[in-house]
PDB file of C-alpha atoms and ligand atoms in Angstrom:
ATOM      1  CA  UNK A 986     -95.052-119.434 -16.631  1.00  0.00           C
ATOM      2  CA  UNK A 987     -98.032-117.400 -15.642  1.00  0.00           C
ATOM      3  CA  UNK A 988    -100.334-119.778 -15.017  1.00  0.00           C
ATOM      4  CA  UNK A 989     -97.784-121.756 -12.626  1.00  0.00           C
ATOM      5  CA  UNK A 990     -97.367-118.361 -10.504  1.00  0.00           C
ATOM      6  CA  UNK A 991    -100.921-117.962 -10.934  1.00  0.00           C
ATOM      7  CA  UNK A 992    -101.236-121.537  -9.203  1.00  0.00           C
ATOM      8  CA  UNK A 993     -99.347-121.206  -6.914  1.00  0.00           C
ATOM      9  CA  UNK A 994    -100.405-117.467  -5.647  1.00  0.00           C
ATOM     10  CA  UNK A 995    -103.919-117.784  -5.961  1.00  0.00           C
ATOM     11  CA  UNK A 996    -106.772-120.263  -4.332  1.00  0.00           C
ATOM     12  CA  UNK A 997    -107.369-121.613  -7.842  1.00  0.00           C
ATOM     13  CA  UNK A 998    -111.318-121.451  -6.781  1.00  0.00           C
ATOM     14  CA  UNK A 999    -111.369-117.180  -6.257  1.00  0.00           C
ATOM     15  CA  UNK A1000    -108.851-117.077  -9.855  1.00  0.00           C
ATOM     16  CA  UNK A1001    -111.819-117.543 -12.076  1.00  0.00           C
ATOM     17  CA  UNK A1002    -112.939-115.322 -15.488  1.00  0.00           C
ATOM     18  CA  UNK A1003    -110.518-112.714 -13.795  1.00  0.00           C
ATOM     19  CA  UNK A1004    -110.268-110.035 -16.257  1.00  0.00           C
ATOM     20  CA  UNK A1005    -106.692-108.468 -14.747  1.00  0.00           C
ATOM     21  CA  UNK A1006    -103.258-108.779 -15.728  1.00  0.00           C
ATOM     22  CA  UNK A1007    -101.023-110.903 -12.494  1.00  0.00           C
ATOM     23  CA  UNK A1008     -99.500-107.894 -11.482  1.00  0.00           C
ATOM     24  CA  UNK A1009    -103.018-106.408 -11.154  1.00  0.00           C
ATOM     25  CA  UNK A1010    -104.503-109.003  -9.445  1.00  0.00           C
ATOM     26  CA  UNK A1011    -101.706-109.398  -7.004  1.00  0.00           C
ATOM     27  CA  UNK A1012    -102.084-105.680  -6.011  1.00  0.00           C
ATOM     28  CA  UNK A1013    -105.502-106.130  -6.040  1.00  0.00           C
ATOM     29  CA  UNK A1014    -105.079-108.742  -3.405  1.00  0.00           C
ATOM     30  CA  UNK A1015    -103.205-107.041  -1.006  1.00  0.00           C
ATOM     31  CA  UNK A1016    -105.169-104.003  -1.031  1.00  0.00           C
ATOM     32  CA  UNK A1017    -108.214-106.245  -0.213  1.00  0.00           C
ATOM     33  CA  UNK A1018    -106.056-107.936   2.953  1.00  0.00           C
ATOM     34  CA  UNK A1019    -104.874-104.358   4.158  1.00  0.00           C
ATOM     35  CA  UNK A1020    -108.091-102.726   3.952  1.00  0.00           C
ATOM     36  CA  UNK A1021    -110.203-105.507   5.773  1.00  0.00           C
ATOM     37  CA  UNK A1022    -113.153-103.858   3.463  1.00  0.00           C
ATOM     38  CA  UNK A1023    -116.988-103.954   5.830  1.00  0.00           C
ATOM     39  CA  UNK A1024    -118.257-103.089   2.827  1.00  0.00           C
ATOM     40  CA  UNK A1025    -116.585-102.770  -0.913  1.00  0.00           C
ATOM     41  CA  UNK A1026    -118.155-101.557  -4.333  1.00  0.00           C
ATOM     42  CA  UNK A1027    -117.206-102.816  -7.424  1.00  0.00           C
ATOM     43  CA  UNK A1028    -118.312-100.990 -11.130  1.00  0.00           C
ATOM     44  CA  UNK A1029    -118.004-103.444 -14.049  1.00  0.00           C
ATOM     45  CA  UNK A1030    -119.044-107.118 -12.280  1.00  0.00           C
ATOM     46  CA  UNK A1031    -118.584-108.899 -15.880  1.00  0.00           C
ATOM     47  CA  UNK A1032    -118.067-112.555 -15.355  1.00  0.00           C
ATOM     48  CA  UNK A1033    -117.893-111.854 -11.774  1.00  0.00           C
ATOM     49  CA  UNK A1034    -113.465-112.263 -12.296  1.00  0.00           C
ATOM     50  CA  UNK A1035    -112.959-109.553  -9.699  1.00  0.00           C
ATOM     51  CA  UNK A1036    -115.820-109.751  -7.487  1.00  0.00           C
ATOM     52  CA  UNK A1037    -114.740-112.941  -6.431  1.00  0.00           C
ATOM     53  CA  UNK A1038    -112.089-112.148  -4.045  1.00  0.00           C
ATOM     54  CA  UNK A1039    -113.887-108.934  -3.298  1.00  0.00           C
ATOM     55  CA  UNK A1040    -116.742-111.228  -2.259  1.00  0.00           C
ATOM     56  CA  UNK A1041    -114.213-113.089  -0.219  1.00  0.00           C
ATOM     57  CA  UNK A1042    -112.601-110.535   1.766  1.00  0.00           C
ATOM     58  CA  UNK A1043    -115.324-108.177   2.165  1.00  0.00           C
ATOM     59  CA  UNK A1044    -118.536-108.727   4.763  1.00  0.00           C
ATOM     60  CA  UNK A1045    -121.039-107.129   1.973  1.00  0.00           C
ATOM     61  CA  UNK A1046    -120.436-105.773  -1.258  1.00  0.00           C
ATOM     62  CA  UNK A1047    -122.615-103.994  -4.428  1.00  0.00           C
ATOM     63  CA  UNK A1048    -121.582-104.816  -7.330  1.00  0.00           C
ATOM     64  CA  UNK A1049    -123.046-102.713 -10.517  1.00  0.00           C
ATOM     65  CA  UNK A1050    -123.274-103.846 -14.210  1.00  0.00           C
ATOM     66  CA  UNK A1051    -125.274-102.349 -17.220  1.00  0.00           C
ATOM     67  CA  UNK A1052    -125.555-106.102 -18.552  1.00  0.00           C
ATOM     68  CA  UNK A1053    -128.284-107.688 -16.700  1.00  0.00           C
ATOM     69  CA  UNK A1054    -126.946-111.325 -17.842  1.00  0.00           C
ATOM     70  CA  UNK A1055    -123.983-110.648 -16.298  1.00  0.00           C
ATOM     71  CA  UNK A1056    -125.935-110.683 -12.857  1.00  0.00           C
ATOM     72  CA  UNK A1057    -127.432-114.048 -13.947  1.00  0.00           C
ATOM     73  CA  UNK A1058    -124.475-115.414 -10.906  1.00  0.00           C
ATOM     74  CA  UNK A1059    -126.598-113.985  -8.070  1.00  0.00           C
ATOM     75  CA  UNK A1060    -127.007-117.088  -5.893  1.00  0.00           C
ATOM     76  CA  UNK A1061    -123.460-118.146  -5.722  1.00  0.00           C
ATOM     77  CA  UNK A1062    -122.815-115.013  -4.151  1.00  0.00           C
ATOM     78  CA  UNK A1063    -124.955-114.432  -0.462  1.00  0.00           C
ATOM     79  CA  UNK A1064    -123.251-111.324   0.794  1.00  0.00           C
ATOM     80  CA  UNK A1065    -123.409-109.502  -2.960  1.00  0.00           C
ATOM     81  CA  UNK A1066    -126.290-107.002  -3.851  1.00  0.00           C
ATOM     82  CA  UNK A1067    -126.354-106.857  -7.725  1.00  0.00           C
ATOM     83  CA  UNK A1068    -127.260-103.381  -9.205  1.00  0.00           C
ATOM     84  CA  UNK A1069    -128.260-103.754 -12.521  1.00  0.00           C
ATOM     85  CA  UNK A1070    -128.607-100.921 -15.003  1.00  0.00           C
ATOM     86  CA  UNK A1071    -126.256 -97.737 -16.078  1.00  0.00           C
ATOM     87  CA  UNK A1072    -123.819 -96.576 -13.124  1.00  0.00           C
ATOM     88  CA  UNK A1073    -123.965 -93.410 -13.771  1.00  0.00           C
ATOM     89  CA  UNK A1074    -127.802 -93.428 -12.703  1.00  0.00           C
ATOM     90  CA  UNK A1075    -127.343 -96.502  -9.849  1.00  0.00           C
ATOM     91  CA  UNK A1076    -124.443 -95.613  -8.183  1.00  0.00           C
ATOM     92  CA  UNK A1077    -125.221 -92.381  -6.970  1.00  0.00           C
ATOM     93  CA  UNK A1078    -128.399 -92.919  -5.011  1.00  0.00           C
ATOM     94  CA  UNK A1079    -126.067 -96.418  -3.234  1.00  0.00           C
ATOM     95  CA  UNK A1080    -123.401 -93.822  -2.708  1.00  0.00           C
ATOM     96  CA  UNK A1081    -125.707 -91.380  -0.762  1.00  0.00           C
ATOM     97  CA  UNK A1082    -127.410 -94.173   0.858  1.00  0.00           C
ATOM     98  CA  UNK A1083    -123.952 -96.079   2.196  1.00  0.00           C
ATOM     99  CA  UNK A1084    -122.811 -91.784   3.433  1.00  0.00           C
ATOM    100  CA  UNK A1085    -125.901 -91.780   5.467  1.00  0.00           C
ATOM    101  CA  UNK A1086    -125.670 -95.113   7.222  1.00  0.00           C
ATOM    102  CA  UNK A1087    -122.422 -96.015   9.703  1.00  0.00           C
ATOM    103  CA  UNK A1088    -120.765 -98.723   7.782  1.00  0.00           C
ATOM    104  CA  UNK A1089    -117.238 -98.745   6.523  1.00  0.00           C
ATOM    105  CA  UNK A1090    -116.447 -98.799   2.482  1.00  0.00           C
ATOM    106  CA  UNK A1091    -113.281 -99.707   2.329  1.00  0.00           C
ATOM    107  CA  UNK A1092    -112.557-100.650  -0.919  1.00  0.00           C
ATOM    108  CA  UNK A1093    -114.027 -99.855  -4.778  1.00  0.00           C
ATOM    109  CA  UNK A1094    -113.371-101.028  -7.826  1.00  0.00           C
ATOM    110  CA  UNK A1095    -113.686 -98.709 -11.153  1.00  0.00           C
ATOM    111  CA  UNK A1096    -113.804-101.088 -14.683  1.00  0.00           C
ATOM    112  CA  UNK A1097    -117.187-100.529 -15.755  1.00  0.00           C
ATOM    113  CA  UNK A1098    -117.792 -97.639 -18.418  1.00  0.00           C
ATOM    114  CA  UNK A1099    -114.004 -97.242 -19.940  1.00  0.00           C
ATOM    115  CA  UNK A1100    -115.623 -93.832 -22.008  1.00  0.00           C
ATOM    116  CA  UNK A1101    -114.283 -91.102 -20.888  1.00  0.00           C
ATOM    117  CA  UNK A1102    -117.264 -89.616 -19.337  1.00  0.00           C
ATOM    118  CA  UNK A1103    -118.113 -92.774 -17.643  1.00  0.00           C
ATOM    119  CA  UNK A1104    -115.008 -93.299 -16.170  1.00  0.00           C
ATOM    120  CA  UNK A1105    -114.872 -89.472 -15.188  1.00  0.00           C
ATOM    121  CA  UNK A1106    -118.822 -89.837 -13.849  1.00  0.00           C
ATOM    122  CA  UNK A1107    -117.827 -92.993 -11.569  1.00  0.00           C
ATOM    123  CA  UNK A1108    -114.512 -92.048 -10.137  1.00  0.00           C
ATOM    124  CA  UNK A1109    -116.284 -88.429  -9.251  1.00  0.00           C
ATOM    125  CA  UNK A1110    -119.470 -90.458  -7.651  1.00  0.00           C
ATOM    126  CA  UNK A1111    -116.916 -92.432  -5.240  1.00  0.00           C
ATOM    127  CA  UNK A1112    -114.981 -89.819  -4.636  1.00  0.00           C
ATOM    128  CA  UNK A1113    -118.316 -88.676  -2.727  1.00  0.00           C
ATOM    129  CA  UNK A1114    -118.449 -91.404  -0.066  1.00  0.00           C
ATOM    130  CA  UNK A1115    -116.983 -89.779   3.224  1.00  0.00           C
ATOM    131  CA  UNK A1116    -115.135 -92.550   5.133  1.00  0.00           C
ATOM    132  CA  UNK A1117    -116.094 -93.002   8.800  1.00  0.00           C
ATOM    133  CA  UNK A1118    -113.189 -94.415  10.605  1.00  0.00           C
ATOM    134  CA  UNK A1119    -110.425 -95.693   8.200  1.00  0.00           C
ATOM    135  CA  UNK A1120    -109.126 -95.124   5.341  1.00  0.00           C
ATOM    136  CA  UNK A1121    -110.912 -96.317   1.897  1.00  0.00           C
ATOM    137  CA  UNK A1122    -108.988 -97.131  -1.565  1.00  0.00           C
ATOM    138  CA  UNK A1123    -110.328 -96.884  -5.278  1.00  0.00           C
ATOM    139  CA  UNK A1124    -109.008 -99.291  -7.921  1.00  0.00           C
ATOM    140  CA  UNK A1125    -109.509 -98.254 -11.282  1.00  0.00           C
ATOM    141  CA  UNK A1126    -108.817-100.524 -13.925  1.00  0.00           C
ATOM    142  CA  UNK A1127    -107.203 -99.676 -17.476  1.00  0.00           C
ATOM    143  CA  UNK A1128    -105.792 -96.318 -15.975  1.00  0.00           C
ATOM    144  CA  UNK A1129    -103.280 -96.774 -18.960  1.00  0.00           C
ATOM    145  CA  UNK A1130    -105.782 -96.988 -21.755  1.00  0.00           C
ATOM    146  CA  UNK A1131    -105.378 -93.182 -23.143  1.00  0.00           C
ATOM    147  CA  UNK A1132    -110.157 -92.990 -22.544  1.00  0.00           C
ATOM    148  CA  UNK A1133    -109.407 -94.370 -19.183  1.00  0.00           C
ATOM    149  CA  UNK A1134    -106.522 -91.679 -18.357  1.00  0.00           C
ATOM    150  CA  UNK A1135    -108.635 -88.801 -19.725  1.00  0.00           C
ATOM    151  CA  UNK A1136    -111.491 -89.616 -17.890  1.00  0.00           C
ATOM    152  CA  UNK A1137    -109.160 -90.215 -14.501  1.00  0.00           C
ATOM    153  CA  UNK A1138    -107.493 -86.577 -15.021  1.00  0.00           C
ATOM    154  CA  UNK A1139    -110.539 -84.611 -15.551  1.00  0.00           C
ATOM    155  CA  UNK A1140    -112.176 -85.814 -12.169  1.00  0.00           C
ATOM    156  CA  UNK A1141    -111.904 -82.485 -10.134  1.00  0.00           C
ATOM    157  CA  UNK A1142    -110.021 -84.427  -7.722  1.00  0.00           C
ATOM    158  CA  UNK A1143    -109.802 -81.364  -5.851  1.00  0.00           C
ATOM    159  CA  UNK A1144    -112.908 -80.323  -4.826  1.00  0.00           C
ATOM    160  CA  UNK A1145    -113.594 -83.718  -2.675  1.00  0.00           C
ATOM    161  CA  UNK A1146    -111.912 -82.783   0.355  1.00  0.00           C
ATOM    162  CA  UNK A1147    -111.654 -86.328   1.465  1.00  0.00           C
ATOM    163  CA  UNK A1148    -109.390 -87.400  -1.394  1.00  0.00           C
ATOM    164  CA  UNK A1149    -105.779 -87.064  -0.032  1.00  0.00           C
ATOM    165  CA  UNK A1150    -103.864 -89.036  -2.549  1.00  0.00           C
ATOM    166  CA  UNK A1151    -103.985 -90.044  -6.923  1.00  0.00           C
ATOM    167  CA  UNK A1152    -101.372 -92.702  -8.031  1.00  0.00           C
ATOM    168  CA  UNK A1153    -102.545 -92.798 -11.833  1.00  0.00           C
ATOM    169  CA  UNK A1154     -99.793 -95.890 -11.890  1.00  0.00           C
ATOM    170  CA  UNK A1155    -100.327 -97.791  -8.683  1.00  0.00           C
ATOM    171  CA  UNK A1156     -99.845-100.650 -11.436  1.00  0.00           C
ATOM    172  CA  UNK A1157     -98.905 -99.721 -15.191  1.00  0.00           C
ATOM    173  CA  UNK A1158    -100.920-100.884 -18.161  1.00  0.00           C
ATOM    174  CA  UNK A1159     -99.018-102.243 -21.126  1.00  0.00           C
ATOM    175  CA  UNK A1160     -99.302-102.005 -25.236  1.00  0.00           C
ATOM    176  CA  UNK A1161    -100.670-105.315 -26.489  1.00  0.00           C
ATOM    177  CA  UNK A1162     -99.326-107.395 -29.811  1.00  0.00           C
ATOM    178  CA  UNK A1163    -102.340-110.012 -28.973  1.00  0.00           C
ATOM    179  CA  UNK A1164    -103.636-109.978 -32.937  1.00  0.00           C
ATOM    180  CA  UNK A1165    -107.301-108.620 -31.367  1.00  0.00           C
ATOM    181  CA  UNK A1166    -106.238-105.791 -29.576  1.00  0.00           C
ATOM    182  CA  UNK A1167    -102.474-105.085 -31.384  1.00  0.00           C
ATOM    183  CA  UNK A1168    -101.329-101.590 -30.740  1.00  0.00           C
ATOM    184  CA  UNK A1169    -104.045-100.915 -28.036  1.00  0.00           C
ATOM    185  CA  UNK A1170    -102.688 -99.839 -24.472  1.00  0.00           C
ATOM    186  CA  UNK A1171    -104.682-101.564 -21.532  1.00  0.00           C
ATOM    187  CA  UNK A1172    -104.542-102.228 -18.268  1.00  0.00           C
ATOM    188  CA  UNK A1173    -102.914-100.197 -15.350  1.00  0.00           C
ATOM    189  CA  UNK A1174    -104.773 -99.664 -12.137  1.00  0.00           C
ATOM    190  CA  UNK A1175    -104.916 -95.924 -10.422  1.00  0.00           C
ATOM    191  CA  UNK A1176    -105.309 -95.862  -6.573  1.00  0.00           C
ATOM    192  CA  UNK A1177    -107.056 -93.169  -5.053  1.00  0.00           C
ATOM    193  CA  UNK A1178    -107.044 -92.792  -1.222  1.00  0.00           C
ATOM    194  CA  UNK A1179    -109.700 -91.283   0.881  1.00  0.00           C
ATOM    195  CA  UNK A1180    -109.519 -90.465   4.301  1.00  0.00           C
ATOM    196  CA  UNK A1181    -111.762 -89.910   7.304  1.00  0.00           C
ATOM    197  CA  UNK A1182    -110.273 -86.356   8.056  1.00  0.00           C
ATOM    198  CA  UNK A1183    -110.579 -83.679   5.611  1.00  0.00           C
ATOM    199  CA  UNK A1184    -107.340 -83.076   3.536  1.00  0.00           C
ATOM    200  CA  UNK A1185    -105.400 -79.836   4.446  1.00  0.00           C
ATOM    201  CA  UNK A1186    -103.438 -79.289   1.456  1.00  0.00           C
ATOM    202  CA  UNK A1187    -103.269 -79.613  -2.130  1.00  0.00           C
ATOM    203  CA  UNK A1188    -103.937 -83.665  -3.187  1.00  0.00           C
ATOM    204  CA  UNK A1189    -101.038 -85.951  -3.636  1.00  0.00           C
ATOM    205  CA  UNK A1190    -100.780 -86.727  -7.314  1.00  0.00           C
ATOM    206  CA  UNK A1191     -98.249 -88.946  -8.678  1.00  0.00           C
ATOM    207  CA  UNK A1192     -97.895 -90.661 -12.343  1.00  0.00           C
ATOM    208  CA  UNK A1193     -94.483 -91.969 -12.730  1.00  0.00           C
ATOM    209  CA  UNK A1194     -95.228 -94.273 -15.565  1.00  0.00           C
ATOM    210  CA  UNK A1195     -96.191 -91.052 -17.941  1.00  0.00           C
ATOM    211  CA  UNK A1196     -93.017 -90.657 -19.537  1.00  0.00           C
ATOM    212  CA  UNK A1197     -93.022 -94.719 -20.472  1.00  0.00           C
ATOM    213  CA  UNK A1198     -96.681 -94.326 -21.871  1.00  0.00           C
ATOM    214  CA  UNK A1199     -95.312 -91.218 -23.940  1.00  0.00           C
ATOM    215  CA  UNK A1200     -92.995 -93.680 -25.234  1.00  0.00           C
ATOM    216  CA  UNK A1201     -95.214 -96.542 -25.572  1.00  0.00           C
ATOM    217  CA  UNK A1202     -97.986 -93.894 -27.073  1.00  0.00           C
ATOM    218  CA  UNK A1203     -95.929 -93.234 -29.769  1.00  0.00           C
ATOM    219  CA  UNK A1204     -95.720 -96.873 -31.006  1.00  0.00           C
ATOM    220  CA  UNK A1205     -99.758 -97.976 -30.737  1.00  0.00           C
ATOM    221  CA  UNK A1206    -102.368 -96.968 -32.908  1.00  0.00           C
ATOM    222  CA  UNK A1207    -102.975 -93.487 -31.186  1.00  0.00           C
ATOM    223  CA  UNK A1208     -99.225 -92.602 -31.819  1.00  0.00           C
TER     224      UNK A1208
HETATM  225  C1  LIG B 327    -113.957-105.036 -18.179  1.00  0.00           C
HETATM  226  S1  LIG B 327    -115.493-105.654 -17.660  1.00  0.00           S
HETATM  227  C2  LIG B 327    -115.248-105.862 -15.912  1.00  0.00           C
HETATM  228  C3  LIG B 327    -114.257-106.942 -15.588  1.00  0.00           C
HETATM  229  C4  LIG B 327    -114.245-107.398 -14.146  1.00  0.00           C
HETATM  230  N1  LIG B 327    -114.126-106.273 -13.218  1.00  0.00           N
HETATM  231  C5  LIG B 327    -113.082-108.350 -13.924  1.00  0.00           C
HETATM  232  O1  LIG B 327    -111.973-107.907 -13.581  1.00  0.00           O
HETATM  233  O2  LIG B 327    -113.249-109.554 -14.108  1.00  0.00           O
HETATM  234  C6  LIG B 327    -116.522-104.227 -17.750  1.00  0.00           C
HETATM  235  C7  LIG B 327    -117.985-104.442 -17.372  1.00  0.00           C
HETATM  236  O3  LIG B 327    -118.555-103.142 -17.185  1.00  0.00           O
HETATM  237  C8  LIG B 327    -119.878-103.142 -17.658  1.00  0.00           C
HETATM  238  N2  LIG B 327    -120.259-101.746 -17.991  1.00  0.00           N
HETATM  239  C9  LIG B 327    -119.912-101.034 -19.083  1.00  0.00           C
HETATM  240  N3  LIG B 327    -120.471 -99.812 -19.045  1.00  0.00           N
HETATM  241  C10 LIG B 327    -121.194 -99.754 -17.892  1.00  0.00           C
HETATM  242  C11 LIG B 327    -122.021 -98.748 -17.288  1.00  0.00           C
HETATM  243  N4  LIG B 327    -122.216 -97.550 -17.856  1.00  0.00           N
HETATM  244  N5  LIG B 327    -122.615 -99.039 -16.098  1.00  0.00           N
HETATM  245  C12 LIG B 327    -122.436-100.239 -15.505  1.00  0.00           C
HETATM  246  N6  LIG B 327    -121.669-101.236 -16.027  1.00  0.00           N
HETATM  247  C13 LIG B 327    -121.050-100.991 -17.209  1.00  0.00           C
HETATM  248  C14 LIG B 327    -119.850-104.078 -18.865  1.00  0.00           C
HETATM  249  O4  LIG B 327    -121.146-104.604 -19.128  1.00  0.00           O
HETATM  250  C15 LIG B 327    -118.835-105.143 -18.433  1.00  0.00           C
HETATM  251  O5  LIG B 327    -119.485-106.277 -17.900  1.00  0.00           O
END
């Protein structure tokens, strides 16, 4: 049934190696065609699932992986710059370099590190970038897996003053029976919106699928 949506939803040649659950691609998606991204960053390029219809509705885009053979893809994509190595040491100097310069990041991607501390580390590096004259939107992928979630919560979301808004379930994750992963909760993706004016009060938080993960928590292998 999937796959028939999937074919029918998708241009079958950006659906490729797509590491993302329908629902999370099809948000995906229409984040990408509301945000018109200049310029998007993605953390976690893999087999280059997601970056595909990043690459397609974005002018430029960095994408960052630990994994130097999974940048071994360069030449298919002409308006990607690869950045190879630990995000927590590459992304910070692209993130001061794309706040100096005039152009637009519109949208990023989070699904590289899913530690804790790497998830924490990323999320608190884009939450840096100052937008210039529209709004920008972090993804973060596997904001259900209980790492993920602790690293998303203990970003001091508060002290960016350009973060308005955390939706921890934009798109809920869900607890797997697949025999590899069985009683392991993944996926989910948390939205975070920046904005070009400083916030004035306290940041928008909103997690409406924590009482279901409670639930489902109780039934996986960390229950
Ligand atoms: C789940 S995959 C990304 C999937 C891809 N976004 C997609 O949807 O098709 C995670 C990737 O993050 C990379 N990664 C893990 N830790 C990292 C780190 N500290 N810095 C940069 N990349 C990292 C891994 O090598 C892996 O390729």
């Amino acid at each position: 049934m999937s796959n028939l949506l999937e074919n029918v939803l998708f241009d079958p040649s950006i659906n490729v190696n797509w590491h993302m659950q329908l629902s999370e691609r099809v948000a995906l998606m229409h984040v990408l065609s509301s945000v018109k991204p200049d310029v998007s960053i993605e953390i976690g390029t893999f087999l280059c699932g997601s970056l595909r219809p990043i690459a397609a509705a974005s002018k430029r885009v960095y994408t960052f992986d630990i994994d130097p053979n999974q940048h071994r893809d360069q030449a298919s994509f002409p308006n990607v710059t690869f950045v190879t190595g630990d995000s927590g040491a590459t992304l910070p100097p692209v993130i001061d370099e794309l706040n100096s310069g005039d152009e637009d990041v519109s949208f990023m991607l989070v699904d590289g590190s899913h530690e804790e501390g790497g998830v924490r580390s990323d999320l608190s590096q884009c939450a840096r970038y100052v937008p210039k004259r529209k709004p920008t939107v972090i993804l973060a992928h596997d904001s259900a897996n209980p790492s993920v979630r602790r690293g998303i919560s203990t970003v001091e979301w508060a002290s960016f003053p350009h973060v308005h808004a955390v939706n921890f379930d934009f798109v809920p994750g869900i607890l797997f029976d697949r025999e590899d992963i069985k009683g392991q909760i993944w996926g989910g993706l948390a939205a975070i919106l920046l904005m070009p004016e400083v916030r004035s009060g306290p940041v928008n938080f909103d997690a409406n699928f924590q009482y279901s993960l409670s639930a489902m928590k109780s039934q996986s292998i960390y229950g």
